[in-house]
Short mmCIF file of C-alpha atoms and ligand atoms in Angstrom, two decimals:
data_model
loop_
_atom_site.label_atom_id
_atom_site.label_comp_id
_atom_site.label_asym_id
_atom_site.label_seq_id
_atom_site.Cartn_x
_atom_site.Cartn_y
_atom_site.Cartn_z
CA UNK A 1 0.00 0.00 0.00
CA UNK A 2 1.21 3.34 -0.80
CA UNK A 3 0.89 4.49 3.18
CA UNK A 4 2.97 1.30 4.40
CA UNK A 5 5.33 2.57 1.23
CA UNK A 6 5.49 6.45 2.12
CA UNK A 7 6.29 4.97 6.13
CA UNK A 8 8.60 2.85 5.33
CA UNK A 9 10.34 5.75 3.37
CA UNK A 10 10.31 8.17 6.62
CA UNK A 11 11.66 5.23 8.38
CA UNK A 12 14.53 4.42 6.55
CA UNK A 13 15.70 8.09 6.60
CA UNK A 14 14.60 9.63 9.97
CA UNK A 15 14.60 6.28 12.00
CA UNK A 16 11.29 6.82 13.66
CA UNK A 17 9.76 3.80 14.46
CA UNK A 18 11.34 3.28 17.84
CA UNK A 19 10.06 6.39 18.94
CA UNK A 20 6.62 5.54 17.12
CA UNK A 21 6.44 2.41 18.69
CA UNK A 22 7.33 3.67 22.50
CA UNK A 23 4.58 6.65 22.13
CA UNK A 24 2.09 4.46 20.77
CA UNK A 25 2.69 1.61 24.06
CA UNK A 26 2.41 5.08 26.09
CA UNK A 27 -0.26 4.09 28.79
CA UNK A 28 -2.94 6.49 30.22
CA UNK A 29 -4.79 6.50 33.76
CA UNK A 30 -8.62 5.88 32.88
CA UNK A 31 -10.03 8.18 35.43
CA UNK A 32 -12.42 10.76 34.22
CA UNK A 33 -10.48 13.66 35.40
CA UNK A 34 -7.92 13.32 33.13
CA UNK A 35 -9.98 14.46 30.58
CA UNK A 36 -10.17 17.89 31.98
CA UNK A 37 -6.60 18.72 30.96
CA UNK A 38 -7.81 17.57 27.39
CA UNK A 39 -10.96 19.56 27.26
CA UNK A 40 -8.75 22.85 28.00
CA UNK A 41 -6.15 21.65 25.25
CA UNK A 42 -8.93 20.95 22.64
CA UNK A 43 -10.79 24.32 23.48
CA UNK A 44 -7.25 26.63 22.89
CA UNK A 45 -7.24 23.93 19.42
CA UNK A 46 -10.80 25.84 18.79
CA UNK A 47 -10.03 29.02 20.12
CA UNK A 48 -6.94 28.99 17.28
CA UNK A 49 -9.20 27.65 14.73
CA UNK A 50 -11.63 30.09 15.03
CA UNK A 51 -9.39 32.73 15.90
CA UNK A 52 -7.62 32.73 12.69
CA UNK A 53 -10.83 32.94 10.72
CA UNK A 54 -11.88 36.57 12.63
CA UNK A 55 -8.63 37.60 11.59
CA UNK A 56 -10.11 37.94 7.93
CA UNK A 57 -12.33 40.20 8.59
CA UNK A 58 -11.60 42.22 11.75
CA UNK A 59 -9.89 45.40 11.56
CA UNK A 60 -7.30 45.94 14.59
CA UNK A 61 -7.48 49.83 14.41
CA UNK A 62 -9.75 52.87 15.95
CA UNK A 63 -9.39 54.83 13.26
CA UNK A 64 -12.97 56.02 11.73
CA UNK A 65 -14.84 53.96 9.60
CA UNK A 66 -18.87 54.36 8.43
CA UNK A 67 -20.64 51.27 9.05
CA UNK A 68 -22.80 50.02 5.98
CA UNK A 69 -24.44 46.87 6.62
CA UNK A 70 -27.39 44.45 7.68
CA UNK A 71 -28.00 45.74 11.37
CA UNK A 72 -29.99 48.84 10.70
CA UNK A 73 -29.70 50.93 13.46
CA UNK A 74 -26.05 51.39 13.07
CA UNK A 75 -26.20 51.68 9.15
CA UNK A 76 -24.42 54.80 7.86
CA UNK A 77 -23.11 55.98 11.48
CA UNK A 78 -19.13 56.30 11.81
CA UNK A 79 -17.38 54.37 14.70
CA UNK A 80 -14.08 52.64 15.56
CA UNK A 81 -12.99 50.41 12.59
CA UNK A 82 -12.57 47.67 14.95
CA UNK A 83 -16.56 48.30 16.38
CA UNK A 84 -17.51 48.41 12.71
CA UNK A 85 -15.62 45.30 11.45
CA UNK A 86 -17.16 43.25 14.49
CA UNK A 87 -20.74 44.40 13.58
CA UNK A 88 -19.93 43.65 10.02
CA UNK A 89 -18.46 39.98 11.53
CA UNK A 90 -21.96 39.83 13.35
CA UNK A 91 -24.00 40.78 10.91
CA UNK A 92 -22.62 40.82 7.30
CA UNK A 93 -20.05 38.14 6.86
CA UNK A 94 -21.43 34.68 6.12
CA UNK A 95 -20.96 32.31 9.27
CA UNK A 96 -19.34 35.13 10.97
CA UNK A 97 -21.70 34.91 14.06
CA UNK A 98 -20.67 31.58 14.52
CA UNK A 99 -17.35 31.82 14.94
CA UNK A 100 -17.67 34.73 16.97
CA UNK A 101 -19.49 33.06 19.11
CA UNK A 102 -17.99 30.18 19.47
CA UNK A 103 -14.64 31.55 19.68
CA UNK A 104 -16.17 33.58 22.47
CA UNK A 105 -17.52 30.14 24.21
CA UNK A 106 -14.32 28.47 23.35
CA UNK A 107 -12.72 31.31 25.98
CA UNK A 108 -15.50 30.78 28.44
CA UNK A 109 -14.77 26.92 28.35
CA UNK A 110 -10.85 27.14 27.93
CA UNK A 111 -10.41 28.73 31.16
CA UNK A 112 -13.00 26.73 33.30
CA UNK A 113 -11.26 23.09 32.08
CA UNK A 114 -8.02 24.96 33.29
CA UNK A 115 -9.49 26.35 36.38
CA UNK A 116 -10.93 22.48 36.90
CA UNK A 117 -7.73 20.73 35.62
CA UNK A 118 -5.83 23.14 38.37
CA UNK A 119 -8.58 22.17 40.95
CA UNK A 120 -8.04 18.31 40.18
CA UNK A 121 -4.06 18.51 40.39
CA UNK A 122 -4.73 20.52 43.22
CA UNK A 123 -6.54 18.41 45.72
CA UNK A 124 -5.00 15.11 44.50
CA UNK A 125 -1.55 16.07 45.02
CA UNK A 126 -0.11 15.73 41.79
CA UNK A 127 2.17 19.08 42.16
CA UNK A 128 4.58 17.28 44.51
CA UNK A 129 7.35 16.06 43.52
CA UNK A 130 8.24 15.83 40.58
CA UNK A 131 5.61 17.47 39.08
CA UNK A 132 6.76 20.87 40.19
CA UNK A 133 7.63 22.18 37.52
CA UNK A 134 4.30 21.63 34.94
CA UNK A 135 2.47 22.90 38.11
CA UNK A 136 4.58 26.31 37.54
CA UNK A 137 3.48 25.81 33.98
CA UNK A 138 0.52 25.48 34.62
CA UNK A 139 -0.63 28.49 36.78
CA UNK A 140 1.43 30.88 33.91
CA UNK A 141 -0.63 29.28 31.40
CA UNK A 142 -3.62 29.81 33.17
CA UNK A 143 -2.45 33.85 33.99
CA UNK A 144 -1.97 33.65 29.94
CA UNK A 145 -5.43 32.32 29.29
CA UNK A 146 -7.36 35.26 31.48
CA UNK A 147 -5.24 38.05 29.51
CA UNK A 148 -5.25 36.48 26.06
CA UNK A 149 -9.53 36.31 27.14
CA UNK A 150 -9.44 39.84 28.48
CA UNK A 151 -7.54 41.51 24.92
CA UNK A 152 -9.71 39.72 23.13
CA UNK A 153 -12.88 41.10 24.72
CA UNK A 154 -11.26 44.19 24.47
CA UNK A 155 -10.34 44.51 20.88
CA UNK A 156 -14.46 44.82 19.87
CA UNK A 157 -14.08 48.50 21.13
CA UNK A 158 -17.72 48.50 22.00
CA UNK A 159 -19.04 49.95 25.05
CA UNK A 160 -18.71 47.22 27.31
CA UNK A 161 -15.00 46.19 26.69
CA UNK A 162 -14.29 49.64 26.58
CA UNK A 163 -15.28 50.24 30.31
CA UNK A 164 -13.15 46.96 30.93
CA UNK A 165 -10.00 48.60 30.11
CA UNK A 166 -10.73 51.79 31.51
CA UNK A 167 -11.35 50.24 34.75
CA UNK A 168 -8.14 47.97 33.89
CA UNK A 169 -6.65 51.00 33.28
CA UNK A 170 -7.65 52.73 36.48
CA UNK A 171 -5.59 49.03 38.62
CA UNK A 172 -2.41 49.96 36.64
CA UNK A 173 -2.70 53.83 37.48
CA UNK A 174 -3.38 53.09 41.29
CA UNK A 175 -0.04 51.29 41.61
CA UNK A 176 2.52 54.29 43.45
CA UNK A 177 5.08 56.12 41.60
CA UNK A 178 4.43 53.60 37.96
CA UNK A 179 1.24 53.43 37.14
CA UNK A 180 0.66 56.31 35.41
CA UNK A 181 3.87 55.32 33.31
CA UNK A 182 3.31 51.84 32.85
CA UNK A 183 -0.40 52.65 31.09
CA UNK A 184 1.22 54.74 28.65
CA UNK A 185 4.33 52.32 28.18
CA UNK A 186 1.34 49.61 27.46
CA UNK A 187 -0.85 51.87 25.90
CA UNK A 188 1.43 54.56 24.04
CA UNK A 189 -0.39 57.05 25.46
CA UNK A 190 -3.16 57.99 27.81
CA UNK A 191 -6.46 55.97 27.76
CA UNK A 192 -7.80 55.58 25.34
CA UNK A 193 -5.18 55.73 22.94
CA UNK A 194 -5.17 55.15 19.26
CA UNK A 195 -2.72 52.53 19.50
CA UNK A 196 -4.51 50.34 21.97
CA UNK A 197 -6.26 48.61 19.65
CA UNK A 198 -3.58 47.11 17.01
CA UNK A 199 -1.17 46.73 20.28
CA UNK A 200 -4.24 44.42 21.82
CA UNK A 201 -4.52 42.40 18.61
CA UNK A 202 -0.85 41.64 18.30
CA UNK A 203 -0.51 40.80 22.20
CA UNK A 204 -3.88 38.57 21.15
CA UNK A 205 -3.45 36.54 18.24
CA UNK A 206 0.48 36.80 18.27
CA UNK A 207 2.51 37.13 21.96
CA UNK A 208 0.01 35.29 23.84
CA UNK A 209 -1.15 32.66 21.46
CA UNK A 210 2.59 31.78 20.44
CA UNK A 211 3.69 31.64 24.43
CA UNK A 212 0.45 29.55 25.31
CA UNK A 213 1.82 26.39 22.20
CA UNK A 214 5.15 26.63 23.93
CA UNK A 215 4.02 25.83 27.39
CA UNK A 216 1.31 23.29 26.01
CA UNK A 217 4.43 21.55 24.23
CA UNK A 218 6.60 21.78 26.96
CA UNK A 219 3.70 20.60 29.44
CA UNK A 220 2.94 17.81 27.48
CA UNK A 221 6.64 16.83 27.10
CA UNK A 222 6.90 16.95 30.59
CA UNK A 223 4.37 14.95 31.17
CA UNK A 224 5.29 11.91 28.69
CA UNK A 225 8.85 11.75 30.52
CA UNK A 226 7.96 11.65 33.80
CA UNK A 227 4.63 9.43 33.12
CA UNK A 228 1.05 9.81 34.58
CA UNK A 229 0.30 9.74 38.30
CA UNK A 230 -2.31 7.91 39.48
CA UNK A 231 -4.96 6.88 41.63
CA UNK A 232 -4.59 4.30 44.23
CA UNK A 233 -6.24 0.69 43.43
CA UNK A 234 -5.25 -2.97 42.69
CA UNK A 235 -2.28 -3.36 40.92
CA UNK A 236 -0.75 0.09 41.05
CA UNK A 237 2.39 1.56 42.54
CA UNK A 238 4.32 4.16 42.45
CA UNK A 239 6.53 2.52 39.75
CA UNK A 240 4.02 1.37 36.64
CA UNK A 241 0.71 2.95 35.04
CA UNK A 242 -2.45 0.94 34.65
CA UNK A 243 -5.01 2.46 32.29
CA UNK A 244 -5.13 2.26 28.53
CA UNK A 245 -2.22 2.38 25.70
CA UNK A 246 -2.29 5.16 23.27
CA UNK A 247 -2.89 3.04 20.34
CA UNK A 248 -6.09 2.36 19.50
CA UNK A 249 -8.06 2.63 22.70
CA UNK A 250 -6.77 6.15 24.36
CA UNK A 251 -6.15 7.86 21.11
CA UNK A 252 -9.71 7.38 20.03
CA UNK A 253 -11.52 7.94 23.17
CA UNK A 254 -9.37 11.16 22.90
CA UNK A 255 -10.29 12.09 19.62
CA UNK A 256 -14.20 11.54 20.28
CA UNK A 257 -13.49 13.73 23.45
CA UNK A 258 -12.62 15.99 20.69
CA UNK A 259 -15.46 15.88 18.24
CA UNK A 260 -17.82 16.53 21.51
CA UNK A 261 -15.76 19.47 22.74
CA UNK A 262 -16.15 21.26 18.69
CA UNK A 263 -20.13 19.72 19.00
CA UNK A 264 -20.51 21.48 22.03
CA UNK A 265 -18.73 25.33 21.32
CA UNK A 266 -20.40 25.00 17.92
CA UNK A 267 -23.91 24.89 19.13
CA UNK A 268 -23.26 27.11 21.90
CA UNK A 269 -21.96 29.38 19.49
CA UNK A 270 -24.84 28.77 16.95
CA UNK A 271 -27.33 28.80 19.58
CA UNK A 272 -26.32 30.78 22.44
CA UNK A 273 -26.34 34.38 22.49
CA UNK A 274 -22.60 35.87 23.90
CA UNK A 275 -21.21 39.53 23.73
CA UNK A 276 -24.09 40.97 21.43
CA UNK A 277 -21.91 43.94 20.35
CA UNK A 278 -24.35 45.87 18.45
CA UNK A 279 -26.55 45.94 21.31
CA UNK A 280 -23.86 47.29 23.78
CA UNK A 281 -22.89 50.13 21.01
CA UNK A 282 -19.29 52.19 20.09
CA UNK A 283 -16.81 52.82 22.95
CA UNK A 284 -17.39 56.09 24.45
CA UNK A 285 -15.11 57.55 27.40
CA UNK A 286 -18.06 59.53 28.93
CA UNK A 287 -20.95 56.60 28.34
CA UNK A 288 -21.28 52.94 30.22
CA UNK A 289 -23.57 49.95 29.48
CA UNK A 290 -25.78 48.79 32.82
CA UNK A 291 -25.88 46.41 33.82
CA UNK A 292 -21.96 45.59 32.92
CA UNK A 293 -20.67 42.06 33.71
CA UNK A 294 -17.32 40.90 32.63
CA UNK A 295 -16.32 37.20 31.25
CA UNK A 296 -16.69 34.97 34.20
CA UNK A 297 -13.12 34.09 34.36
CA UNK A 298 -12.17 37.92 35.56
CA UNK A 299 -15.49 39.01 37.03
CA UNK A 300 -13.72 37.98 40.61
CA UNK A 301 -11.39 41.30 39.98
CA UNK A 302 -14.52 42.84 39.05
CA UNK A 303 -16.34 41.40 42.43
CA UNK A 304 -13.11 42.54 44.47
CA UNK A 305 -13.39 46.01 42.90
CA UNK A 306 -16.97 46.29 43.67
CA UNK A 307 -16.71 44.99 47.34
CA UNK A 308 -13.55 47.27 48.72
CA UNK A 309 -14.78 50.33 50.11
CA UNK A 310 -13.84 53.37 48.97
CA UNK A 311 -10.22 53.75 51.14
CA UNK A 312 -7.11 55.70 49.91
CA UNK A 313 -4.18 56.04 51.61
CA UNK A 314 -0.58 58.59 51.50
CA UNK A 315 2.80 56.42 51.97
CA UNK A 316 5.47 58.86 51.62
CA UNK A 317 3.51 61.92 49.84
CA UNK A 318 1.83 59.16 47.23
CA UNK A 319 -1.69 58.84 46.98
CA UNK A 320 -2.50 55.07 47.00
CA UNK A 321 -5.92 54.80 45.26
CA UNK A 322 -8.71 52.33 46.39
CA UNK A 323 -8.43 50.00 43.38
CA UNK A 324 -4.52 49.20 44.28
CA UNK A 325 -5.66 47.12 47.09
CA UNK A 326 -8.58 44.69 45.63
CA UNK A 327 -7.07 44.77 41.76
CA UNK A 328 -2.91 44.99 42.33
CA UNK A 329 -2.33 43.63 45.78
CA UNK A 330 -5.32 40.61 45.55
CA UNK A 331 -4.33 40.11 42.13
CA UNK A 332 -0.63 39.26 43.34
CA UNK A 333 -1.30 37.55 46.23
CA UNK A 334 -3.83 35.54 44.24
CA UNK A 335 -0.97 33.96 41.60
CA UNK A 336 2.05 34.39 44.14
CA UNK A 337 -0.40 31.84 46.18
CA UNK A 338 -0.73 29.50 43.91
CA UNK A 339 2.69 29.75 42.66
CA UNK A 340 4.09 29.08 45.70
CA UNK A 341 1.75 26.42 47.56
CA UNK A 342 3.38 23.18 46.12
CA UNK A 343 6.78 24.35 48.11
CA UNK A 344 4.66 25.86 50.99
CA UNK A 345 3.21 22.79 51.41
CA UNK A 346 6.47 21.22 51.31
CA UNK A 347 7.91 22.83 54.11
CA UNK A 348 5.19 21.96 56.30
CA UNK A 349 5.04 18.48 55.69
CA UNK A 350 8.81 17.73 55.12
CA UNK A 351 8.00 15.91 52.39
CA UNK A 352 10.10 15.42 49.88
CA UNK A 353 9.08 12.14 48.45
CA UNK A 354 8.62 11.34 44.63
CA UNK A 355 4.74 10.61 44.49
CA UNK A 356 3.44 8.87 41.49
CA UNK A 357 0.06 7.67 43.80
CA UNK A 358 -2.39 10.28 43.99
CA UNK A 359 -3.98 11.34 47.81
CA UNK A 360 -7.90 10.79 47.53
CA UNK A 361 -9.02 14.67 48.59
CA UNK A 362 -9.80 13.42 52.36
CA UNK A 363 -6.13 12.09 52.58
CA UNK A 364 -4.96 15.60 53.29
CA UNK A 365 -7.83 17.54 55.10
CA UNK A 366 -5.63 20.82 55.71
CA UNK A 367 -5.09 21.05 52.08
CA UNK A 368 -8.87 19.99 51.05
CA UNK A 369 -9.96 23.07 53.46
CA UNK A 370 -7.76 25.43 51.97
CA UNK A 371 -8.68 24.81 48.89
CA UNK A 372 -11.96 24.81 49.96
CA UNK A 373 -12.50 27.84 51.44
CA UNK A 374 -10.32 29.45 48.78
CA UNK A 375 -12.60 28.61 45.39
CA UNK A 376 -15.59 29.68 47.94
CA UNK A 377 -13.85 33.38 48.48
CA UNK A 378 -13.04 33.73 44.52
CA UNK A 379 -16.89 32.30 44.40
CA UNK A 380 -18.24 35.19 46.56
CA UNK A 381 -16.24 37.43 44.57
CA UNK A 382 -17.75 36.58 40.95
CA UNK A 383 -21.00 36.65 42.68
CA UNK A 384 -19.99 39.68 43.86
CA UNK A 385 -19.46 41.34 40.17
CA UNK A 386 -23.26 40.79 39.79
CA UNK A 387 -23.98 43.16 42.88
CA UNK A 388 -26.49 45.21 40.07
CA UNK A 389 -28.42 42.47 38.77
CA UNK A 390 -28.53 41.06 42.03
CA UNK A 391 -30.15 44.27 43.67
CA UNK A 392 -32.48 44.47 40.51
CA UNK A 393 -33.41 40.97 41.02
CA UNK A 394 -33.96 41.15 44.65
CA UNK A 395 -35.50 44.81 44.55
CA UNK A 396 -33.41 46.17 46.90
CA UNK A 397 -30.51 48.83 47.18
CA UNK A 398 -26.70 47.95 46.11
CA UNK A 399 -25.53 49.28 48.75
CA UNK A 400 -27.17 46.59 51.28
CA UNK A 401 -26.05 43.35 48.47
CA UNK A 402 -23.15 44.99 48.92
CA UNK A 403 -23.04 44.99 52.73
CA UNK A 404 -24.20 41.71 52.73
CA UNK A 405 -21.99 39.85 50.15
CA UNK A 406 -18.23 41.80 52.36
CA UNK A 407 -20.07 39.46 55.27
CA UNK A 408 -20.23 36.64 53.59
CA UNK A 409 -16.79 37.03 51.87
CA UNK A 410 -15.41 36.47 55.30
CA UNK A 411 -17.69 34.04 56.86
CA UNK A 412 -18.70 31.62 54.08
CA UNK A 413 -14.68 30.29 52.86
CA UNK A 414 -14.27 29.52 56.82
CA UNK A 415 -17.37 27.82 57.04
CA UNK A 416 -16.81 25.85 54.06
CA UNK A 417 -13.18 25.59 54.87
CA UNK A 418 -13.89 24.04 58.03
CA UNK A 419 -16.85 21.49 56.67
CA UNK A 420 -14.46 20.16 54.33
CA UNK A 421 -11.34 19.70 57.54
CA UNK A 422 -14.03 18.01 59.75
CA UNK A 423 -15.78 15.41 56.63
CA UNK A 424 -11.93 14.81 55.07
CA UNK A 425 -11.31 13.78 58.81
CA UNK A 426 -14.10 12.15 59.71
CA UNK A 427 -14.17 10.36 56.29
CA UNK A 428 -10.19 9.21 56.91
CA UNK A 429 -11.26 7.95 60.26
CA UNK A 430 -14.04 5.83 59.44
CA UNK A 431 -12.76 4.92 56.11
CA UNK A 432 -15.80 5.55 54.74
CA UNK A 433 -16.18 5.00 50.45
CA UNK A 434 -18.21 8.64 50.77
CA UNK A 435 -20.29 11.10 52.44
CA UNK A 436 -23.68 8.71 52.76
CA UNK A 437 -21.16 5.38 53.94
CA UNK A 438 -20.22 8.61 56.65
CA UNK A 439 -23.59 8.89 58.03
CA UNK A 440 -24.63 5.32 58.20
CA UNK A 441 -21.31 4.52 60.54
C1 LIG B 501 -5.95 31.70 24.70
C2 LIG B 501 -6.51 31.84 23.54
C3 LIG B 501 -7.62 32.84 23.20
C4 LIG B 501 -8.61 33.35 23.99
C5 LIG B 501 -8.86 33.04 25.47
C6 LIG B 501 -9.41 34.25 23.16
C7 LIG B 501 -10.53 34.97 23.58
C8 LIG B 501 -11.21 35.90 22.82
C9 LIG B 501 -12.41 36.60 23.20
C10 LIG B 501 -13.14 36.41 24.52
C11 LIG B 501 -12.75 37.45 22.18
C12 LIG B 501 -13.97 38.38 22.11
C13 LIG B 501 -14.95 37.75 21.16
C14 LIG B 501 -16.19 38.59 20.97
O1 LIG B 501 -16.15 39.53 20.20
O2 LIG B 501 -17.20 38.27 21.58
C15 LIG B 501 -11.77 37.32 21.15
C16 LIG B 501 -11.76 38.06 19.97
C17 LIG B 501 -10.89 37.84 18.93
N1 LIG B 501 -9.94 36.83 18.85
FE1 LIG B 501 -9.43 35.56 20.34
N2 LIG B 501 -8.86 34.27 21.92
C18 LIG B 501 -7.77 33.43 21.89
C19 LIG B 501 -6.94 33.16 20.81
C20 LIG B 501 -7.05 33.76 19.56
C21 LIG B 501 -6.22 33.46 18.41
C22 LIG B 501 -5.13 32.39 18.42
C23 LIG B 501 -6.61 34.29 17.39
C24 LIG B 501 -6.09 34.40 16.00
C25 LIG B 501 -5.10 33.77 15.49
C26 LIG B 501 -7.70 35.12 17.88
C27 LIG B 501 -8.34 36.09 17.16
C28 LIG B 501 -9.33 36.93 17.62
C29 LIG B 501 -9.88 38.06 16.90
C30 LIG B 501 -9.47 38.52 15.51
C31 LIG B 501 -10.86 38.63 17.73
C32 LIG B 501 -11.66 39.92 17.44
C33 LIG B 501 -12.91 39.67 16.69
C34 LIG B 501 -14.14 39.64 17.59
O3 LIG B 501 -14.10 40.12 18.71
O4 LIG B 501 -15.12 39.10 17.12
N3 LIG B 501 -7.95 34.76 19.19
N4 LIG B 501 -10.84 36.35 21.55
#
């Protein structure tokens, strides 16, 4: 046959089958939450995809352009190129909603698999060593993913995106002594500058993009040389992998994880309603959209913004603003946390073990509660970005939600924090399989 012809050529001349033959035996754990990992590397597949499509037709520039098109009630008025070109993507260009939209749902997804694949790795242990290093990786991929998702709901220029990065804007300014200068280093000028918008579209489909495939790759390398971990059961140590080989069975299970990932953003995208930008309207610095919600995946900055009160401070002559505390110092402390727990962790255990075995989430109840109580305070937070609709809903003043939701930012992560310590303890104790085997002993 032609194919066995054309391999055998490769063979003889780049010696491949070796290699072939070892990645194809390559065995994978069968656990569902491996998939998660997938599911964020198929959506940044479709977020690529996509994204190279809108390239055709959207115009990275805020120069003036008259839009002429199928959504009458901006027909003949002059806005942003960039607004225009999106309205024109919307509205004109044939399967250009689509792709808009599921590019945008392809974001929305991307970072949630990451945010679960972090939250698996997380509470099973499978940072320690020595799986340090992808861990690393993998919190500056997921820092990636929120700014390549907050340029690219930037670069519409419509009213909602526009209020994003002023109020982005605004963090960067409150820092002491820099901020003014590093907005116009970023910017080339004050907001809103007319270079903001081609300097967001190369950061978006260029820097960050490029960055993003050489972590994958190097995450994924790392992760064929130093093997899977794994959950505890019959036949597994801390020496083999049980699951399934890459060839045939893993591969295609993969591959149909694939096809439903595409299914999915596609019909969301054909069916779902996201970032209506005609609705919203141009960017203008004196106007805002209400009620004004970001993507999910930064709407806890948003939250944190919302929930400070309104304190400013003087060190040493300089102002410090309000936002410097819930957008620059939160912000930090956020990714310096995570950053820094698989070695924090270390040197409170003493630990220093190789693990290949994953720890069941009850093995280690301190770091179940932390974790805990942590994705409840980044919870209240994004619930917290919804203080508006939330007041509308409720009929009553923001200013009581608000009062309300800086309680429960404090009392709700220790609650749940400690839940989680005393059922991971209880649950050790009794050896329990789960919650309900719990209550019966
Ligand atoms: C980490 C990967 C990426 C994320 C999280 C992401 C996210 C987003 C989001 C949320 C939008 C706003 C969509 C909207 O208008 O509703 C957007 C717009 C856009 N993206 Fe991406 N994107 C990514 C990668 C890419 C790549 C690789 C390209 C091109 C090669 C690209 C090209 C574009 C273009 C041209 C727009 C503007 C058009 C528009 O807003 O409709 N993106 N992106």
């Amino acid at each position: 046959m032609i194919t066995d012809r054309l391999a055998r050529a490769l063979d003889d001349r780049l010696r491949l089958s070796p290699i072939t033959r070892r990645a194809l035996a390559k065995v994978f754990p069968d656990h569902w939450s491996f998939m998660l990992g997938e599911i964020a590397l198929y959506s940044f597949v479709a977020l690529i995809l996509t994204g190279v499509y809108l390239t055709f037709f959207f115009d990275a520039s805020s120069g003036d352009r008259v839009y002429r098109g199928g959504y009458a009630p901006l027909d003949g008025t002059t806005t942003s190129a960039a607004y225009a070109s999106v309205v024109r993507l919307s509205w004109d260009v044939r399967a250009g909603l689509l792709i808009r939209q599921a590019h945008h749902w392809a974001a929305v997804v991307f970072v949630a698999a990451i945010v679960l694949h972090l939250s698996r790795i997380f509470f099973t242990g499978a940072f320690r060593r020595p799986r340090e290093l992808n861990w690393l990786i993998g919190v500056t991929m997921l820092t990636l993913a929120l700014a390549n998702g907050f340029t690219g709901y930037s670069m519409p220029d419509d009213l909602l995106s526009g209020l994003g990065l002023r109020i982005l804007t605004s963090v960067v300014e409150s820092v002491p002594l820099v901020g003014t200068w590093l907005v116009s280093l970023g910017l080339g000028g004050e907001f809103p500058s007319d270079e903001m918008i081609p300097r967001l579209f190369i950061t978006h489909v260029l820097l960050v993009p490029a960055l993003l495939v050489a972590l994958v790759s190097l995450h994924l390398t790392i992760l064929v040389r130093q093997k899977h971990s794994q959950f505890r059961g019959p036949g597994r140590t801390e020496h083999n992998v049980v699951g399934s080989r890459l060839w045939p069975s893993y591969a295609l299970r993969s591959l149909a994880l694939f096809s439903w990932v595409l299914a999915v953003l596609f019909a969301l995208g054909g069916l779902v309603q996201i970032n209506p930008v005609w609705l919203y309207g141009p960017f203008a610095p004196a106007q805002s959209t209400s009620p004004a919600q970001p993507d999910w995946y930064v709407a806890w900055g948003d939250g944190a913004l919302r929930l400070f009160p309104p304190w400013e401070f003087r060190i040493a002559g300089y102002l410090v603003p309000a936002p410097f505390f819930p957008g620059v110092v939160l912000g930090g402390l956020t990714f310096l946390a995570l950053y820094a727990w698989p070695f924090a962790e270390r040197l409170r255990t003493r630990d220093r073990r190789p693990h290949h075995l994953l720890d069941r989430p009850r093995d280690h109840p301190v770091r179940l509660s932390v974790g805990v109580a942590a994705l409840t305070f980044y919870a209240v937070l994004v619930v917290a970005a919804g203080d508006d609709i939330i007041a509308r809903l409720l009929r009553l003043p923001v200013y009581d939600v608000l009062a309300v939701l800086r309680v429960l930012l404090f009392v709700l992560p220790v609650l749940a924090g400690a839940l989680a310590f005393l059922v991971a303890r209880a649950l050790r104790r009794n050896d329990a399989a789960g919650i309900g085997g719990l209550t019966r002993a």
